Amino acid sequence: MDPIVITLAFGLGFLASRVDLPPLVGYLVAGLALHLLGFEPGPMIQTLSDMGVTLLLFTIGLKLKVRSLLRPEVWAGATLHMAFTVAIFGGALFALSTTGLTLLSSLDLRAALVLGFGLSFSSTVFAVKILEESKRSGSLNGRTAIGVLIVQDIVAVLFLTASTGKLPSLWAFALLAALPVARLVFLRLLDRMGHGELQVLFGFFLALAAGAAAFDAVGLKPDLGALIMGMLLAPHPRAGEMADSLLNIKDLLLVGFFLDIGLSGLPGASGWIMALALVLVVPLKAAGFLALFTRFRLKARTAFITSANLANYSEFGLIVCSLSASAGWIDREWLVIMAIALSLSFITAAPLNRNADRLFSGWRDTLKRLETRQRHPEEEAYERGPWQIGIVGMGRVGTGAYDTFRERFGDIILGIDFSATKVDAHLEQGRSVIEADVADPDFWRRLPMPDGTLKLLVLTLPSLEAQLFIARQAREFGYAGEIAAVAFFDDEVEALRAAGVDTAFNIYGEAGSGLAAHVCDTVEFCVVPGRPPAA
């Protein structure tokens, strides 16, 4: 790749991160700058883009449970929202075509509805990146957002297949029939796989060869193959580990995707006006999701944050428009307009998602009016108990802390996590764990704090931003006990203390001393003559 491309991508990505925007916004701007400098999207960038999206869908599949797509708020919410968006956006564009505006005058009803269909999609790449950064993929809002995106992707695949007239070959039925057998083979291989580069290479093989290439060979959508291959392996205990091992590589490859969007070009003056107009109506799209999710009994906060995850346009919209332009249904200038609208929607959605908790706190009283009286099964109120220690985040660190505290103090520890899967696993192992979102102000309103029951709150979340927000929320709602938190870098320790955390434990910095203490407790060599071994 050209050094100028790498330099611009890194430089603008770094600047975006400094102003509290996701680096992907910088990559988009880098692509636009490269276009102005005369660069064309070469085969290498296109290859990186395709591989990044394929790996993204594979890792989504690794974390996806099929039953999550069967929930009404997912399949019904996605399909109803798409129908409303096509009708409203498409109808508005067709109505505007009668005004005589040059760009819109050539639109007939079919073209307007196709554009509305393209605008109905939300970006899988953007939403998953946001959810990964906030570590909320396993929460109810994360699972709902990803489920809606998967349903949208399936609709897109059906549309692309029907509109191109390209039917899968007869071998497609043989491939689909062979999937259960292939799944057993791949699960056995994963059992015997190590934790190093071979596991990463196996992930590449599953996503790009066994999934994408095999589906493409029989006339099916390659990305759908990668998604299905991930879903087949999702029940395996090491599926999450494989997804984590591919994380950095996938993120690096996705730089090519965002550069490719920016390199698609710039529209004329009327195109810019239309692109800006499309971005200005994104809040209507988000409002539609908010209204639907609350009708399906989600709490206002969950519905609001999920709607923020989906408040953007999608790369699939570009694909739909590209195919429609090739078929002569719309003018090719709409491709550039859609690309600009997509880029701008990412830029506006980034701060919206970063500040969703604060925004909801400000609009809470208004948004709570949208809630139904009946609660979603996963958001029913929890019972209070005599808990004195609360552990937020029941991953490996939180589980280890829980077991140590319980061994020392007894059954006065409450584990808290927003992943239903994790909660169920802990309950089966006899731990007291509830599913709750501690970033929700309602959680703190129900927590038994005024009587002083809760003495210690331990934060073991991997996201610094989440821990800072939770610490501030706890103090704001009257929690006067001790707060402890994990950190991964020295500067995070200072930030946590400034937010009200009493003690912060640097996992990497303390790992060596923890190892030494463990060795001295268990190895005879550490026993000093004349001094009894450590208890």
Short mmCIF file of C-alpha atoms in Angstrom, two decimals:
data_model
loop_
_atom_site.label_atom_id
_atom_site.label_comp_id
_atom_site.label_asym_id
_atom_site.label_seq_id
_atom_site.Cartn_x
_atom_site.Cartn_y
_atom_site.Cartn_z
CA MET A 1 0.00 0.00 0.00
CA ASP A 2 1.24 3.50 -0.85
CA PRO A 3 3.05 5.21 2.09
CA ILE A 4 0.87 8.31 1.58
CA VAL A 5 -2.26 6.22 2.10
CA ILE A 6 -0.88 4.71 5.30
CA THR A 7 0.30 8.08 6.61
CA LEU A 8 -3.01 9.83 5.97
CA ALA A 9 -5.04 6.96 7.41
CA PHE A 10 -2.96 6.86 10.59
CA GLY A 11 -2.70 10.63 10.99
CA LEU A 12 -6.38 11.38 10.55
CA GLY A 13 -7.42 8.31 12.53
CA PHE A 14 -5.23 9.52 15.39
CA LEU A 15 -6.67 13.05 15.20
CA ALA A 16 -10.22 11.67 15.25
CA SER A 17 -9.44 9.68 18.40
CA ARG A 18 -8.02 12.84 20.05
CA VAL A 19 -11.36 14.66 19.62
CA ASP A 20 -13.30 11.69 21.05
CA LEU A 21 -14.44 10.29 17.70
CA PRO A 22 -13.90 6.69 16.55
CA PRO A 23 -10.77 6.39 14.36
CA LEU A 24 -12.99 5.13 11.53
CA VAL A 25 -14.19 8.72 11.04
CA GLY A 26 -10.58 9.69 10.35
CA TYR A 27 -10.25 6.85 7.85
CA LEU A 28 -13.32 8.12 5.99
CA VAL A 29 -11.89 11.64 5.84
CA ALA A 30 -8.55 10.17 4.70
CA GLY A 31 -10.34 8.47 1.80
CA LEU A 32 -11.96 11.77 0.78
CA ALA A 33 -8.59 13.54 1.00
CA LEU A 34 -6.95 10.86 -1.13
CA HIS A 35 -9.68 11.31 -3.73
CA LEU A 36 -8.96 15.04 -3.87
CA LEU A 37 -5.27 14.21 -4.32
CA GLY A 38 -6.11 12.12 -7.36
CA PHE A 39 -5.83 8.64 -5.84
CA GLU A 40 -8.05 5.91 -7.21
CA PRO A 41 -9.31 2.94 -5.17
CA GLY A 42 -6.82 0.26 -6.23
CA PRO A 43 -7.22 -3.51 -6.04
CA MET A 44 -5.30 -3.76 -2.74
CA ILE A 45 -7.66 -1.42 -0.88
CA GLN A 46 -10.65 -3.21 -2.38
CA THR A 47 -9.23 -6.57 -1.33
CA LEU A 48 -8.57 -5.35 2.22
CA SER A 49 -12.09 -3.92 2.34
CA ASP A 50 -13.70 -7.18 1.22
CA MET A 51 -11.62 -9.27 3.64
CA GLY A 52 -12.40 -6.92 6.53
CA VAL A 53 -16.17 -7.08 5.97
CA THR A 54 -16.03 -10.87 5.54
CA LEU A 55 -14.09 -11.31 8.80
CA LEU A 56 -16.47 -8.91 10.53
CA LEU A 57 -19.50 -11.01 9.57
CA PHE A 58 -17.66 -14.18 10.58
CA THR A 59 -16.91 -12.80 14.05
CA ILE A 60 -20.52 -11.63 14.36
CA GLY A 61 -21.58 -15.18 13.64
CA LEU A 62 -19.21 -16.53 16.29
CA LYS A 63 -21.04 -14.49 18.92
CA LEU A 64 -24.57 -14.90 17.55
CA LYS A 65 -27.19 -17.21 18.95
CA VAL A 66 -29.84 -18.10 16.36
CA ARG A 67 -32.61 -17.89 18.93
CA SER A 68 -31.85 -14.17 19.34
CA LEU A 69 -33.18 -13.57 15.80
CA LEU A 70 -36.53 -15.10 16.76
CA ARG A 71 -37.32 -12.46 19.38
CA PRO A 72 -40.18 -10.16 18.26
CA GLU A 73 -38.22 -6.94 18.81
CA VAL A 74 -35.60 -8.27 16.37
CA TRP A 75 -37.39 -9.86 13.42
CA ALA A 76 -40.60 -7.82 13.66
CA GLY A 77 -38.78 -4.61 14.61
CA ALA A 78 -36.40 -4.93 11.67
CA THR A 79 -39.01 -5.78 9.04
CA LEU A 80 -41.55 -3.20 10.20
CA HIS A 81 -38.89 -0.48 10.34
CA MET A 82 -37.67 -1.30 6.84
CA ALA A 83 -41.24 -1.23 5.49
CA PHE A 84 -41.95 2.14 7.14
CA THR A 85 -38.64 3.61 5.95
CA VAL A 86 -39.16 2.52 2.35
CA ALA A 87 -42.70 3.92 2.37
CA ILE A 88 -41.87 7.23 4.08
CA PHE A 89 -38.43 7.99 2.59
CA GLY A 90 -39.32 6.62 -0.84
CA GLY A 91 -42.64 8.43 -0.86
CA ALA A 92 -40.99 11.71 0.16
CA LEU A 93 -38.36 11.45 -2.60
CA PHE A 94 -41.06 10.71 -5.19
CA ALA A 95 -43.11 13.67 -3.98
CA LEU A 96 -40.06 15.93 -4.21
CA SER A 97 -39.48 14.77 -7.81
CA THR A 98 -42.56 16.78 -8.80
CA THR A 99 -40.97 20.04 -7.57
CA GLY A 100 -38.74 20.35 -10.63
CA LEU A 101 -35.42 20.06 -8.78
CA THR A 102 -32.80 18.92 -11.30
CA LEU A 103 -31.42 16.03 -9.28
CA LEU A 104 -34.85 14.68 -8.38
CA SER A 105 -36.72 15.31 -11.64
CA SER A 106 -35.63 11.99 -13.17
CA LEU A 107 -36.91 9.90 -10.26
CA ASP A 108 -39.90 7.70 -10.96
CA LEU A 109 -41.74 5.72 -8.27
CA ARG A 110 -39.54 2.63 -8.68
CA ALA A 111 -36.33 4.66 -8.36
CA ALA A 112 -37.65 6.50 -5.29
CA LEU A 113 -38.61 3.25 -3.58
CA VAL A 114 -35.22 1.70 -4.39
CA LEU A 115 -33.48 4.68 -2.79
CA GLY A 116 -35.79 4.41 0.22
CA PHE A 117 -34.88 0.74 0.46
CA GLY A 118 -31.16 1.60 0.39
CA LEU A 119 -31.67 4.18 3.13
CA SER A 120 -33.50 1.68 5.36
CA PHE A 121 -30.32 -0.26 6.18
CA SER A 122 -28.06 0.52 9.14
CA SER A 123 -24.34 -0.14 9.06
CA THR A 124 -23.24 -3.49 10.47
CA VAL A 125 -19.61 -2.37 10.40
CA PHE A 126 -20.25 0.82 12.37
CA ALA A 127 -22.66 -0.62 14.93
CA VAL A 128 -20.50 -3.65 15.71
CA LYS A 129 -17.42 -1.45 16.08
CA ILE A 130 -19.29 0.83 18.50
CA LEU A 131 -20.60 -2.14 20.50
CA GLU A 132 -17.14 -3.72 20.65
CA GLU A 133 -15.57 -0.48 21.86
CA SER A 134 -18.18 -0.15 24.62
CA LYS A 135 -18.02 -3.92 25.37
CA ARG A 136 -21.84 -4.07 25.13
CA SER A 137 -22.19 -6.73 22.42
CA GLY A 138 -23.60 -9.21 24.95
CA SER A 139 -26.11 -6.80 26.51
CA LEU A 140 -29.80 -6.76 25.58
CA ASN A 141 -29.32 -3.60 23.56
CA GLY A 142 -26.25 -5.03 21.82
CA ARG A 143 -27.94 -8.33 20.98
CA THR A 144 -31.02 -6.49 19.73
CA ALA A 145 -29.01 -4.15 17.50
CA ILE A 146 -26.93 -6.98 16.03
CA GLY A 147 -30.06 -9.10 15.52
CA VAL A 148 -31.76 -6.28 13.61
CA LEU A 149 -28.65 -5.84 11.47
CA ILE A 150 -28.54 -9.56 10.67
CA VAL A 151 -32.21 -9.52 9.60
CA GLN A 152 -31.45 -6.50 7.40
CA ASP A 153 -28.46 -8.31 5.88
CA ILE A 154 -30.62 -11.33 5.09
CA VAL A 155 -33.18 -9.08 3.38
CA ALA A 156 -30.35 -7.47 1.40
CA VAL A 157 -29.08 -10.86 0.23
CA LEU A 158 -32.59 -11.84 -0.88
CA PHE A 159 -32.98 -8.54 -2.76
CA LEU A 160 -29.62 -8.83 -4.49
CA THR A 161 -30.36 -12.40 -5.53
CA ALA A 162 -33.82 -11.55 -6.84
CA SER A 163 -32.84 -8.31 -8.59
CA THR A 164 -29.85 -9.77 -10.42
CA GLY A 165 -31.79 -12.79 -11.56
CA LYS A 166 -28.76 -14.87 -10.60
CA LEU A 167 -30.03 -18.10 -9.09
CA PRO A 168 -27.82 -20.35 -6.99
CA SER A 169 -26.55 -23.46 -8.74
CA LEU A 170 -27.86 -26.91 -7.90
CA TRP A 171 -24.64 -27.44 -5.95
CA ALA A 172 -25.91 -24.88 -3.44
CA PHE A 173 -28.36 -27.46 -2.08
CA ALA A 174 -25.54 -29.96 -1.67
CA LEU A 175 -23.44 -27.34 0.15
CA LEU A 176 -26.27 -26.48 2.54
CA ALA A 177 -26.93 -30.16 3.19
CA ALA A 178 -23.26 -30.71 4.00
CA LEU A 179 -23.13 -27.93 6.61
CA PRO A 180 -24.11 -30.14 9.62
CA VAL A 181 -21.31 -32.59 8.79
CA ALA A 182 -18.84 -29.76 8.20
CA ARG A 183 -19.84 -28.25 11.53
CA LEU A 184 -18.96 -31.45 13.40
CA VAL A 185 -15.58 -31.60 11.66
CA PHE A 186 -14.77 -27.95 12.38
CA LEU A 187 -15.83 -28.26 16.03
CA ARG A 188 -13.50 -31.24 16.45
CA LEU A 189 -10.66 -29.30 14.84
CA LEU A 190 -11.29 -26.32 17.14
CA ASP A 191 -11.07 -28.69 20.13
CA ARG A 192 -7.57 -29.64 19.04
CA MET A 193 -6.44 -26.17 18.02
CA GLY A 194 -3.82 -24.25 19.97
CA HIS A 195 -4.04 -20.65 21.12
CA GLY A 196 -1.49 -19.12 18.75
CA GLU A 197 -1.18 -18.33 15.07
CA LEU A 198 -2.76 -21.65 14.02
CA GLN A 199 -6.04 -20.60 15.63
CA VAL A 200 -5.93 -17.27 13.77
CA LEU A 201 -5.20 -19.05 10.48
CA PHE A 202 -8.05 -21.48 11.14
CA GLY A 203 -10.36 -18.49 11.57
CA PHE A 204 -9.21 -17.09 8.22
CA PHE A 205 -9.81 -20.48 6.60
CA LEU A 206 -13.33 -20.75 8.01
CA ALA A 207 -14.31 -17.19 7.06
CA LEU A 208 -12.64 -16.79 3.66
CA ALA A 209 -12.41 -20.34 2.29
CA ALA A 210 -14.98 -22.64 3.92
CA GLY A 211 -17.48 -19.79 4.19
CA ALA A 212 -17.15 -16.98 1.63
CA ALA A 213 -15.39 -18.82 -1.21
CA ALA A 214 -17.54 -21.96 -0.92
CA PHE A 215 -20.80 -19.96 -0.99
CA ASP A 216 -19.57 -17.81 -3.88
CA ALA A 217 -18.70 -20.93 -5.89
CA VAL A 218 -22.30 -22.17 -5.80
CA GLY A 219 -23.90 -18.78 -6.50
CA LEU A 220 -24.64 -17.71 -2.92
CA LYS A 221 -23.57 -14.45 -1.25
CA PRO A 222 -19.97 -14.81 0.04
CA ASP A 223 -20.54 -12.66 3.13
CA LEU A 224 -23.56 -14.79 4.03
CA GLY A 225 -21.28 -17.83 3.95
CA ALA A 226 -18.87 -16.23 6.41
CA LEU A 227 -21.74 -15.30 8.71
CA ILE A 228 -23.24 -18.80 8.64
CA MET A 229 -19.85 -20.40 9.23
CA GLY A 230 -19.42 -18.27 12.35
CA MET A 231 -22.92 -19.16 13.56
CA LEU A 232 -22.17 -22.88 13.18
CA LEU A 233 -19.23 -22.57 15.56
CA ALA A 234 -20.89 -20.11 17.98
CA PRO A 235 -21.89 -22.78 20.57
CA HIS A 236 -18.26 -23.91 20.99
CA PRO A 237 -16.67 -22.74 24.29
CA ARG A 238 -13.70 -21.30 22.37
CA ALA A 239 -15.73 -19.37 19.81
CA GLY A 240 -15.29 -16.14 21.78
CA GLU A 241 -11.55 -16.75 22.06
CA MET A 242 -11.31 -17.18 18.28
CA ALA A 243 -13.27 -13.94 17.75
CA ASP A 244 -10.87 -12.12 20.09
CA SER A 245 -7.82 -13.55 18.30
CA LEU A 246 -9.11 -12.10 15.00
CA LEU A 247 -10.08 -8.74 16.51
CA ASN A 248 -7.00 -6.64 15.72
CA ILE A 249 -6.51 -8.17 12.27
CA LYS A 250 -10.16 -7.55 11.40
CA ASP A 251 -9.94 -3.93 12.59
CA LEU A 252 -6.83 -3.36 10.49
CA LEU A 253 -8.47 -4.80 7.38
CA LEU A 254 -11.58 -2.67 7.93
CA VAL A 255 -9.42 0.43 7.47
CA GLY A 256 -9.50 -0.51 3.78
CA PHE A 257 -13.30 -0.53 3.87
CA PHE A 258 -13.56 3.01 5.23
CA LEU A 259 -10.85 4.28 2.89
CA ASP A 260 -12.71 2.75 -0.05
CA ILE A 261 -15.91 4.60 0.88
CA GLY A 262 -14.06 7.93 1.03
CA LEU A 263 -12.32 7.23 -2.28
CA SER A 264 -15.69 6.85 -4.01
CA GLY A 265 -15.63 10.56 -4.80
CA LEU A 266 -17.36 13.87 -4.15
CA PRO A 267 -20.69 15.03 -5.62
CA GLY A 268 -21.57 18.38 -7.12
CA ALA A 269 -23.25 21.21 -5.22
CA SER A 270 -26.76 19.78 -5.59
CA GLY A 271 -25.43 16.37 -4.58
CA TRP A 272 -23.92 17.83 -1.41
CA ILE A 273 -27.24 19.46 -0.54
CA MET A 274 -29.06 16.17 -1.03
CA ALA A 275 -26.46 14.26 1.01
CA LEU A 276 -26.80 16.76 3.86
CA ALA A 277 -30.60 16.52 3.66
CA LEU A 278 -30.38 12.73 3.95
CA VAL A 279 -28.21 13.07 7.05
CA LEU A 280 -30.66 15.52 8.61
CA VAL A 281 -33.45 12.93 8.42
CA VAL A 282 -31.41 10.23 10.20
CA PRO A 283 -33.07 11.25 13.52
CA LEU A 284 -36.40 10.22 11.97
CA LYS A 285 -34.92 6.81 11.28
CA ALA A 286 -33.72 6.57 14.89
CA ALA A 287 -37.10 7.75 16.18
CA GLY A 288 -38.78 4.96 14.24
CA PHE A 289 -36.57 2.37 15.94
CA LEU A 290 -37.22 3.98 19.34
CA ALA A 291 -41.00 3.84 18.87
CA LEU A 292 -40.93 0.21 17.71
CA PHE A 293 -38.56 -1.04 20.42
CA THR A 294 -40.62 0.51 23.21
CA ARG A 295 -43.75 -1.11 21.71
CA PHE A 296 -41.95 -4.44 22.11
CA ARG A 297 -41.63 -3.70 25.86
CA LEU A 298 -37.98 -2.63 25.96
CA LYS A 299 -37.20 0.01 28.56
CA ALA A 300 -36.79 3.52 27.23
CA ARG A 301 -33.05 3.54 27.91
CA THR A 302 -32.42 0.22 26.16
CA ALA A 303 -34.55 1.31 23.20
CA PHE A 304 -32.79 4.69 23.03
CA ILE A 305 -29.26 3.30 23.05
CA THR A 306 -30.16 0.56 20.54
CA SER A 307 -31.70 3.20 18.28
CA ALA A 308 -28.50 5.25 18.54
CA ASN A 309 -26.50 2.17 17.44
CA LEU A 310 -28.68 2.00 14.31
CA ALA A 311 -28.85 5.76 13.60
CA ASN A 312 -26.78 5.71 10.41
CA TYR A 313 -26.82 4.54 6.81
CA SER A 314 -25.25 1.34 5.59
CA GLU A 315 -22.70 -0.01 3.18
CA PHE A 316 -25.48 -2.30 1.96
CA GLY A 317 -27.33 0.81 0.82
CA LEU A 318 -24.39 1.53 -1.48
CA ILE A 319 -24.52 -2.01 -2.81
CA VAL A 320 -28.25 -1.71 -3.48
CA CYS A 321 -27.73 1.61 -5.27
CA SER A 322 -24.78 0.25 -7.25
CA LEU A 323 -26.84 -2.67 -8.52
CA SER A 324 -29.80 -0.38 -9.24
CA ALA A 325 -27.58 2.02 -11.19
CA SER A 326 -26.18 -0.88 -13.23
CA ALA A 327 -29.74 -1.95 -14.02
CA GLY A 328 -30.61 1.62 -15.09
CA TRP A 329 -33.14 2.19 -12.32
CA ILE A 330 -31.36 5.25 -10.85
CA ASP A 331 -28.73 7.74 -12.03
CA ARG A 332 -25.13 6.89 -11.07
CA GLU A 333 -24.77 10.26 -9.30
CA TRP A 334 -26.88 8.79 -6.51
CA LEU A 335 -24.01 6.42 -5.73
CA VAL A 336 -21.78 9.33 -4.79
CA ILE A 337 -24.60 11.02 -2.85
CA MET A 338 -25.24 7.85 -0.87
CA ALA A 339 -21.51 7.45 -0.15
CA ILE A 340 -21.30 11.01 1.22
CA ALA A 341 -24.50 10.57 3.25
CA LEU A 342 -23.10 7.31 4.64
CA SER A 343 -19.83 8.98 5.63
CA LEU A 344 -21.56 11.95 7.24
CA SER A 345 -23.97 9.66 9.09
CA PHE A 346 -20.97 7.89 10.62
CA ILE A 347 -19.52 11.23 11.72
CA THR A 348 -22.79 12.33 13.37
CA ALA A 349 -23.53 8.90 14.87
CA ALA A 350 -20.13 8.59 16.57
CA PRO A 351 -20.64 11.33 19.22
CA LEU A 352 -24.30 10.30 19.57
CA ASN A 353 -23.26 6.79 20.61
CA ARG A 354 -20.38 7.98 22.78
CA ASN A 355 -22.73 10.25 24.74
CA ALA A 356 -25.89 8.13 24.63
CA ASP A 357 -25.94 7.60 28.40
CA ARG A 358 -25.62 11.31 29.12
CA LEU A 359 -28.23 12.21 26.51
CA PHE A 360 -30.69 9.73 27.95
CA SER A 361 -30.14 11.10 31.45
CA GLY A 362 -31.09 14.56 30.19
CA TRP A 363 -34.18 13.36 28.30
CA ARG A 364 -35.11 10.60 30.72
CA ASP A 365 -38.45 11.98 31.93
CA THR A 366 -39.69 12.52 28.37
CA LEU A 367 -38.46 9.21 26.99
CA LYS A 368 -39.81 7.18 29.93
CA ARG A 369 -43.32 8.11 28.79
CA LEU A 370 -42.84 5.85 25.77
CA GLU A 371 -42.48 2.75 27.94
CA THR A 372 -45.22 0.16 28.17
CA ARG A 373 -46.45 -1.05 31.53
CA GLN A 374 -45.37 -4.61 30.83
CA ARG A 375 -41.61 -5.22 30.92
CA HIS A 376 -39.46 -7.23 28.55
CA PRO A 377 -38.63 -10.59 30.22
CA GLU A 378 -34.94 -9.64 30.45
CA GLU A 379 -35.67 -6.29 32.10
CA GLU A 380 -37.92 -7.30 34.95
CA ALA A 381 -37.08 -5.79 38.34
CA TYR A 382 -34.64 -7.80 40.47
CA GLU A 383 -35.11 -8.59 44.13
CA ARG A 384 -33.00 -6.92 46.76
CA GLY A 385 -30.84 -9.01 49.04
CA PRO A 386 -28.36 -8.68 51.92
CA TRP A 387 -25.47 -7.98 49.57
CA GLN A 388 -22.43 -6.20 50.97
CA ILE A 389 -20.12 -6.60 47.96
CA GLY A 390 -21.18 -6.00 44.37
CA ILE A 391 -18.98 -7.08 41.45
CA VAL A 392 -19.79 -5.43 38.13
CA GLY A 393 -18.64 -7.53 35.18
CA MET A 394 -18.52 -11.28 35.65
CA GLY A 395 -15.81 -12.21 33.17
CA ARG A 396 -12.65 -14.03 34.21
CA VAL A 397 -11.45 -11.24 36.51
CA GLY A 398 -14.86 -10.69 38.08
CA THR A 399 -15.42 -14.41 38.57
CA GLY A 400 -12.05 -14.80 40.27
CA ALA A 401 -12.80 -11.87 42.58
CA TYR A 402 -16.27 -13.27 43.36
CA ASP A 403 -14.93 -16.70 44.34
CA THR A 404 -12.17 -15.20 46.48
CA PHE A 405 -14.56 -12.87 48.33
CA ARG A 406 -17.10 -15.66 48.88
CA GLU A 407 -14.44 -17.96 50.30
CA ARG A 408 -13.40 -15.25 52.73
CA PHE A 409 -16.70 -13.54 53.62
CA GLY A 410 -19.45 -16.00 52.72
CA ASP A 411 -22.56 -15.48 50.61
CA ILE A 412 -22.75 -11.69 50.76
CA ILE A 413 -21.49 -11.10 47.20
CA LEU A 414 -23.69 -10.15 44.25
CA GLY A 415 -22.37 -10.49 40.71
CA ILE A 416 -23.77 -8.16 38.05
CA ASP A 417 -23.47 -8.56 34.28
CA PHE A 418 -25.50 -7.48 31.26
CA SER A 419 -24.94 -10.73 29.34
CA ALA A 420 -27.80 -13.19 29.83
CA THR A 421 -25.56 -16.07 28.70
CA LYS A 422 -22.95 -15.30 31.35
CA VAL A 423 -25.58 -14.87 34.05
CA ASP A 424 -27.14 -18.26 33.26
CA ALA A 425 -23.73 -19.96 33.36
CA HIS A 426 -22.91 -18.42 36.77
CA LEU A 427 -26.30 -19.35 38.21
CA GLU A 428 -25.73 -22.96 37.17
CA GLN A 429 -22.44 -22.88 39.09
CA GLY A 430 -24.16 -21.63 42.25
CA ARG A 431 -23.14 -17.95 42.17
CA SER A 432 -25.57 -15.14 42.97
CA VAL A 433 -25.54 -13.15 39.75
CA ILE A 434 -28.18 -10.90 38.20
CA GLU A 435 -28.58 -9.54 34.69
CA ALA A 436 -28.59 -5.76 34.89
CA ASP A 437 -27.19 -2.72 33.14
CA VAL A 438 -25.32 -0.70 35.75
CA ALA A 439 -25.05 2.24 33.37
CA ASP A 440 -28.83 2.59 33.67
CA PRO A 441 -29.81 5.19 36.31
CA ASP A 442 -32.81 3.02 37.21
CA PHE A 443 -30.40 0.36 38.47
CA TRP A 444 -28.98 2.75 41.05
CA ARG A 445 -32.43 3.93 42.08
CA ARG A 446 -33.34 0.35 43.00
CA LEU A 447 -30.00 -0.61 44.58
CA PRO A 448 -30.11 -0.84 48.42
CA MET A 449 -27.74 2.00 49.22
CA PRO A 450 -29.46 4.38 51.65
CA ASP A 451 -29.41 1.78 54.45
CA GLY A 452 -25.70 1.20 53.89
CA THR A 453 -26.07 -2.50 53.02
CA LEU A 454 -23.67 -2.36 50.08
CA LYS A 455 -20.17 -1.66 51.41
CA LEU A 456 -17.94 -2.38 48.40
CA LEU A 457 -18.44 -2.05 44.66
CA VAL A 458 -15.83 -3.73 42.42
CA LEU A 459 -15.69 -2.75 38.73
CA THR A 460 -14.04 -5.33 36.46
CA LEU A 461 -15.20 -4.10 33.06
CA PRO A 462 -12.70 -3.93 30.17
CA SER A 463 -13.94 -0.50 29.03
CA LEU A 464 -12.44 2.51 30.85
CA GLU A 465 -15.28 4.77 29.67
CA ALA A 466 -17.89 2.39 31.10
CA GLN A 467 -16.12 2.20 34.46
CA LEU A 468 -15.78 5.99 34.68
CA PHE A 469 -19.47 6.46 33.89
CA ILE A 470 -20.55 3.83 36.42
CA ALA A 471 -18.36 5.28 39.17
CA ARG A 472 -19.83 8.75 38.61
CA GLN A 473 -23.37 7.34 38.49
CA ALA A 474 -22.88 5.50 41.77
CA ARG A 475 -21.65 8.62 43.55
CA GLU A 476 -24.36 10.77 41.99
CA PHE A 477 -27.11 8.47 43.30
CA GLY A 478 -25.79 8.46 46.84
CA TYR A 479 -23.49 5.47 47.06
CA ALA A 480 -21.07 6.22 49.92
CA GLY A 481 -19.22 2.90 50.12
CA GLU A 482 -15.86 1.93 48.69
CA ILE A 483 -15.31 1.55 44.93
CA ALA A 484 -12.51 -0.57 43.50
CA ALA A 485 -11.74 -0.99 39.80
CA VAL A 486 -9.34 -2.74 37.45
CA ALA A 487 -7.09 -0.79 35.09
CA PHE A 488 -4.84 -1.79 32.23
CA PHE A 489 -2.54 1.25 32.13
CA ASP A 490 -1.14 3.69 34.68
CA ASP A 491 -2.97 6.71 33.24
CA GLU A 492 -6.27 4.83 33.66
CA VAL A 493 -5.60 4.52 37.39
CA GLU A 494 -5.48 8.31 37.75
CA ALA A 495 -8.63 8.79 35.65
CA LEU A 496 -10.54 6.27 37.77
CA ARG A 497 -9.50 7.94 41.02
CA ALA A 498 -10.63 11.29 39.67
CA ALA A 499 -14.06 9.76 38.96
CA GLY A 500 -14.53 8.65 42.58
CA VAL A 501 -12.84 5.24 42.61
CA ASP A 502 -11.05 4.62 45.92
CA THR A 503 -8.56 2.05 44.69
CA ALA A 504 -7.61 0.95 41.17
CA PHE A 505 -5.70 -2.23 40.45
CA ASN A 506 -3.43 -2.27 37.38
CA ILE A 507 -3.83 -5.85 36.18
CA TYR A 508 -0.65 -5.92 34.14
CA GLY A 509 1.40 -3.99 36.67
CA GLU A 510 0.33 -6.20 39.57
CA ALA A 511 0.44 -9.54 37.74
CA GLY A 512 4.10 -10.10 38.63
CA SER A 513 3.67 -9.45 42.34
CA GLY A 514 0.52 -11.57 42.37
CA LEU A 515 2.42 -14.42 40.76
CA ALA A 516 5.26 -14.11 43.26
CA ALA A 517 2.81 -14.14 46.19
CA HIS A 518 1.11 -17.24 44.81
CA VAL A 519 4.43 -19.03 44.33
CA CYS A 520 5.55 -18.21 47.86
CA ASP A 521 2.27 -19.61 49.20
CA THR A 522 2.67 -22.90 47.37
CA VAL A 523 6.36 -23.65 46.68
CA GLU A 524 8.67 -25.02 49.36
CA PHE A 525 11.68 -23.11 48.00
CA CYS A 526 10.15 -19.81 49.21
CA VAL A 527 9.99 -20.95 52.84
CA VAL A 528 12.65 -19.07 54.84
CA PRO A 529 14.35 -21.20 57.53
CA GLY A 530 12.96 -20.36 60.93
CA ARG A 531 9.83 -18.70 59.46
CA PRO A 532 6.59 -20.57 58.84
CA PRO A 533 5.18 -20.50 55.29
CA ALA A 534 2.59 -17.86 54.41
CA ALA A 535 -0.95 -18.75 55.37
#
